Tab-separated table of C-alpha atoms in Angstrom:
chain	number	residue	atom	x	y	z
M	1	ASP	CA	145.716	42.460	165.726
M	2	VAL	CA	143.188	40.302	163.972
M	3	LYS	CA	140.211	39.470	166.102
M	4	VAL	CA	138.005	36.501	165.258
M	5	THR	CA	135.191	36.074	167.750
M	6	GLN	CA	133.089	32.959	168.121
M	7	SER	CA	129.825	33.439	169.947
M	8	SER	CA	130.181	30.609	172.480
M	9	ARG	CA	133.110	28.755	174.040
M	10	TYR	CA	130.948	25.870	175.209
M	11	LEU	CA	127.559	24.768	173.974
M	12	VAL	CA	125.327	21.829	174.879
M	13	LYS	CA	122.421	20.931	172.622
M	14	ARG	CA	120.071	18.017	172.137
M	15	THR	CA	119.795	15.589	169.241
M	16	GLY	CA	117.568	16.925	166.489
M	17	GLU	CA	117.931	20.587	167.448
M	18	LYS	CA	118.917	23.209	164.898
M	19	VAL	CA	122.171	24.741	166.099
M	20	PHE	CA	123.717	28.040	165.078
M	21	LEU	CA	127.401	28.842	165.573
M	22	GLU	CA	128.361	32.441	164.916
M	23	CYS	CA	131.700	33.925	163.946
M	24	VAL	CA	132.649	37.570	163.504
M	25	GLN	CA	135.942	39.031	162.302
M	26	ASP	CA	137.003	42.653	162.535
M	27	MET	CA	139.706	42.838	159.850
M	28	ASP	CA	137.616	43.115	156.685
M	29	HIS	CA	138.875	39.703	155.531
M	30	GLU	CA	137.362	38.272	152.385
M	31	ASN	CA	137.802	34.619	153.327
M	32	MET	CA	136.132	32.879	156.226
M	33	PHE	CA	136.276	29.210	157.160
M	34	TRP	CA	134.612	26.681	159.435
M	35	TYR	CA	136.529	23.639	160.661
M	36	ARG	CA	135.916	20.887	163.104
M	37	GLN	CA	138.705	19.256	165.050
M	38	ASP	CA	138.526	15.794	166.544
M	39	PRO	CA	141.267	13.775	168.283
M	40	GLY	CA	143.282	11.810	165.761
M	41	LEU	CA	141.537	13.415	162.779
M	42	GLY	CA	143.096	16.851	162.782
M	43	LEU	CA	141.430	19.941	161.339
M	44	ARG	CA	138.767	19.213	158.754
M	45	LEU	CA	137.254	21.920	156.593
M	46	ILE	CA	133.453	22.019	156.621
M	47	TYR	CA	132.724	25.110	154.489
M	48	PHE	CA	134.422	28.256	153.439
M	49	SER	CA	133.304	31.562	152.002
M	50	TYR	CA	135.329	33.922	149.812
M	51	ASP	CA	132.799	36.738	149.645
M	52	VAL	CA	129.396	37.787	150.904
M	53	LYS	CA	126.746	35.222	149.936
M	54	MET	CA	129.443	33.032	148.358
M	55	LYS	CA	130.269	29.648	149.817
M	56	GLU	CA	132.055	26.489	148.875
M	57	LYS	CA	131.880	23.028	150.389
M	58	GLY	CA	134.897	21.735	152.209
M	59	ASP	CA	135.794	18.137	152.933
M	60	ILE	CA	132.905	17.272	155.293
M	61	PRO	CA	129.849	19.445	154.517
M	62	GLU	CA	127.208	16.782	155.168
M	63	GLY	CA	124.794	17.792	157.910
M	64	TYR	CA	125.941	21.420	157.874
M	65	SER	CA	125.033	24.616	156.080
M	66	VAL	CA	126.436	28.129	156.255
M	67	SER	CA	125.332	31.701	155.845
M	68	ARG	CA	127.285	34.828	155.033
M	69	GLU	CA	125.014	37.821	154.734
M	70	LYS	CA	127.630	40.368	155.822
M	71	LYS	CA	131.347	40.358	155.160
M	72	GLU	CA	132.315	40.206	158.833
M	73	ARG	CA	129.964	37.405	159.878
M	74	PHE	CA	129.954	33.709	158.953
M	75	SER	CA	127.471	31.337	160.529
M	76	LEU	CA	127.570	27.570	160.691
M	77	ILE	CA	124.244	25.765	160.974
M	78	LEU	CA	123.687	22.208	162.090
M	79	GLU	CA	120.335	21.484	160.512
M	80	SER	CA	119.419	18.595	162.826
M	81	ALA	CA	122.128	17.986	165.380
M	82	SER	CA	123.378	14.454	165.897
M	83	THR	CA	125.736	12.997	168.498
M	84	ASN	CA	128.469	12.490	165.900
M	85	GLN	CA	128.626	16.260	165.511
M	86	THR	CA	129.996	16.609	169.033
M	87	SER	CA	133.319	18.307	168.394
M	88	MET	CA	135.463	21.428	168.663
M	89	TYR	CA	134.412	23.915	165.985
M	90	LEU	CA	136.873	26.520	164.805
M	91	CYS	CA	136.247	29.580	162.695
M	92	ALA	CA	139.053	31.294	160.792
M	93	SER	CA	139.456	34.223	158.435
M	94	SER	CA	142.086	35.404	155.990
M	95	PHE	CA	142.870	38.255	153.673
M	96	ILE	CA	143.151	37.834	149.903
M	97	GLY	CA	146.443	39.528	149.209
M	98	GLN	CA	149.494	39.140	147.042
M	99	GLY	CA	150.713	35.724	148.036
M	100	LEU	CA	148.443	33.595	150.075
M	101	GLN	CA	147.820	34.906	153.520
M	102	PRO	CA	147.594	32.966	156.782
M	103	GLN	CA	144.349	32.134	158.460
M	104	HIS	CA	143.564	33.550	161.881
M	105	PHE	CA	141.457	31.479	164.241
M	106	GLY	CA	138.830	32.236	166.814
M	107	ASP	CA	138.938	30.631	170.252
M	108	GLY	CA	136.708	27.743	169.187
M	109	THR	CA	133.357	26.395	170.314
M	110	ARG	CA	133.267	23.068	172.083
M	111	LEU	CA	129.877	21.658	171.121
M	112	SER	CA	128.290	18.688	172.843
M	113	ILE	CA	125.206	17.032	171.375
M	114	LEU	CA	123.336	14.896	173.886
F	1	GLN	CA	150.089	9.372	150.527
F	2	LYS	CA	148.804	12.108	152.814
F	3	GLU	CA	148.875	15.647	151.456
F	4	VAL	CA	150.831	16.861	154.487
F	5	GLU	CA	152.866	14.512	156.642
F	6	GLN	CA	154.089	15.244	160.125
F	7	ASN	CA	155.383	12.853	162.738
F	8	SER	CA	152.678	12.848	165.402
F	9	GLY	CA	155.223	12.427	168.215
F	10	PRO	CA	155.368	13.093	171.016
F	11	LEU	CA	158.755	14.656	170.452
F	12	SER	CA	160.400	15.016	173.823
F	13	VAL	CA	163.336	17.398	174.352
F	14	PRO	CA	165.000	18.728	177.502
F	15	GLU	CA	164.646	22.370	178.429
F	16	GLY	CA	167.214	24.502	176.610
F	17	ALA	CA	167.635	22.078	173.713
F	18	ILE	CA	166.762	22.625	170.050
F	19	ALA	CA	163.477	21.079	168.937
F	20	SER	CA	163.242	20.176	165.263
F	21	LEU	CA	159.823	19.654	163.728
F	22	ASN	CA	159.503	18.371	160.181
F	23	CYS	CA	156.812	18.434	157.524
F	24	THR	CA	156.591	17.105	153.988
F	25	TYR	CA	153.882	18.023	151.513
F	26	SER	CA	152.710	16.555	148.227
F	27	ASP	CA	151.366	19.571	146.281
F	28	ARG	CA	154.293	21.054	144.350
F	29	GLY	CA	152.220	24.128	143.582
F	30	SER	CA	152.242	25.251	147.219
F	31	GLN	CA	153.652	28.761	147.508
F	32	SER	CA	153.001	29.746	151.097
F	33	PHE	CA	153.758	27.791	154.238
F	34	PHE	CA	152.614	28.404	157.789
F	35	TRP	CA	153.360	26.981	161.198
F	36	TYR	CA	150.724	27.103	163.904
F	37	ARG	CA	151.072	26.292	167.592
F	38	GLN	CA	148.101	24.777	169.381
F	39	TYR	CA	147.982	24.337	173.131
F	40	SER	CA	145.726	21.614	174.475
F	41	GLY	CA	142.097	22.754	174.388
F	42	LYS	CA	142.942	25.987	172.586
F	43	SER	CA	142.770	27.161	168.992
F	44	PRO	CA	145.724	27.263	166.570
F	45	GLU	CA	147.918	30.345	166.744
F	46	LEU	CA	150.081	31.463	163.820
F	47	ILE	CA	153.763	31.539	164.729
F	48	MET	CA	155.644	31.543	161.415
F	49	SER	CA	155.065	32.182	157.724
F	50	ILE	CA	157.563	31.362	154.982
F	51	TYR	CA	157.221	31.934	151.254
F	52	SER	CA	160.637	31.348	149.679
F	53	ASN	CA	163.371	28.741	149.914
F	54	GLY	CA	165.827	29.101	152.744
F	55	ASP	CA	165.605	30.081	156.369
F	56	LYS	CA	163.449	32.621	158.138
F	57	GLU	CA	164.189	33.507	161.733
F	58	ASP	CA	161.906	35.106	164.304
F	59	GLY	CA	163.235	35.116	167.829
F	60	ARG	CA	163.787	31.542	168.974
F	61	PHE	CA	161.943	30.154	165.937
F	62	THR	CA	163.462	29.367	162.533
F	63	ALA	CA	161.426	28.086	159.619
F	64	GLN	CA	163.241	26.312	156.795
F	65	LEU	CA	161.798	25.681	153.352
F	66	ASN	CA	163.053	23.481	150.535
F	67	LYS	CA	160.514	23.446	147.718
F	68	ALA	CA	162.534	21.042	145.562
F	69	SER	CA	162.368	18.454	148.334
F	70	GLN	CA	158.829	19.503	149.322
F	71	TYR	CA	160.001	19.888	152.873
F	72	VAL	CA	159.448	22.523	155.521
F	73	SER	CA	160.730	22.496	159.072
F	74	LEU	CA	160.510	24.497	162.276
F	75	LEU	CA	163.397	24.793	164.702
F	76	ILE	CA	162.833	26.017	168.223
F	77	ARG	CA	166.016	27.067	169.993
F	78	ASP	CA	166.391	27.159	173.764
F	79	SER	CA	163.162	25.194	174.160
F	80	GLN	CA	161.042	26.099	177.168
F	81	PRO	CA	158.315	24.102	178.951
F	82	SER	CA	155.886	26.739	177.649
F	83	ASP	CA	156.697	25.533	174.106
F	84	SER	CA	154.987	22.225	174.897
F	85	ALA	CA	152.135	22.121	172.406
F	86	THR	CA	151.084	20.611	169.095
F	87	TYR	CA	152.613	22.251	166.024
F	88	LEU	CA	150.635	22.239	162.790
F	89	CYS	CA	152.233	22.609	159.388
F	90	ALA	CA	149.998	24.241	156.760
F	91	PRO	CA	151.044	24.626	153.115
F	92	SER	CA	148.770	26.613	150.851
F	93	GLY	CA	148.346	24.023	148.113
F	94	SER	CA	148.199	25.111	144.470
F	95	SER	CA	144.732	26.627	144.519
F	96	ASN	CA	144.435	30.380	145.037
F	97	THR	CA	141.315	30.137	147.132
F	98	GLY	CA	142.996	30.855	150.439
F	99	LYS	CA	142.451	27.335	151.695
F	100	LEU	CA	145.293	25.732	153.619
F	101	ILE	CA	146.118	22.064	153.924
F	102	PHE	CA	146.745	21.262	157.573
F	103	GLY	CA	148.905	18.432	158.792
F	104	GLN	CA	147.769	16.531	161.843
F	105	GLY	CA	150.507	18.076	163.905
F	106	THR	CA	153.509	17.085	165.973
F	107	THR	CA	153.186	17.121	169.744
F	108	LEU	CA	156.228	18.614	171.448
F	109	GLN	CA	157.024	18.012	175.102
F	110	VAL	CA	159.761	20.104	176.692
F	111	LYS	CA	160.888	18.577	179.967
F	112	PRO	CA	162.287	20.861	182.712
């Protein structure tokens, strides 16, 4: 079974802090993704990475950056946290195979910015 | 027009009935289609994948795909209260990047 592990289930931070969310997958997947999910807005893609050190902006990258130094690990960074970044953050990974493959999600991190 | 359209619901069915969840998509280049189930407060869980026109059955779940009509559906037979969740439709879109286009989901309520 695919295992995608997010470092924290719940996190509370203060406005202006630099926040790191970590995600690790154990299936040697090439693709990794960061989403946020808010009521009424669905899943929105922040960034994704298709290889080590490679990244591409998603639909809402403003205020975020990412890092992928190793294939299994993809980090999301909130450079200066703001209250409007309070949300559920979901990491996912997928395999590049013949035919597009599904994404597998971690348990999510519920982040509150005070 | 949204890229992926799902009726937000809630769709309410009695226990034991068939629940029918529908999804239309705009990108004709989509080749792969996925259904995810998401319980309240939890992350999405993959329940079905379908790649070609027709039906695909897995236990109580059947996915149906009609690429000409740009329509994909999920049928849940013998619905159980434990099926109460939000169901997300996710076509692949025409890019080969691995990105999926998620619908906002249909909330299903199965009443005992």
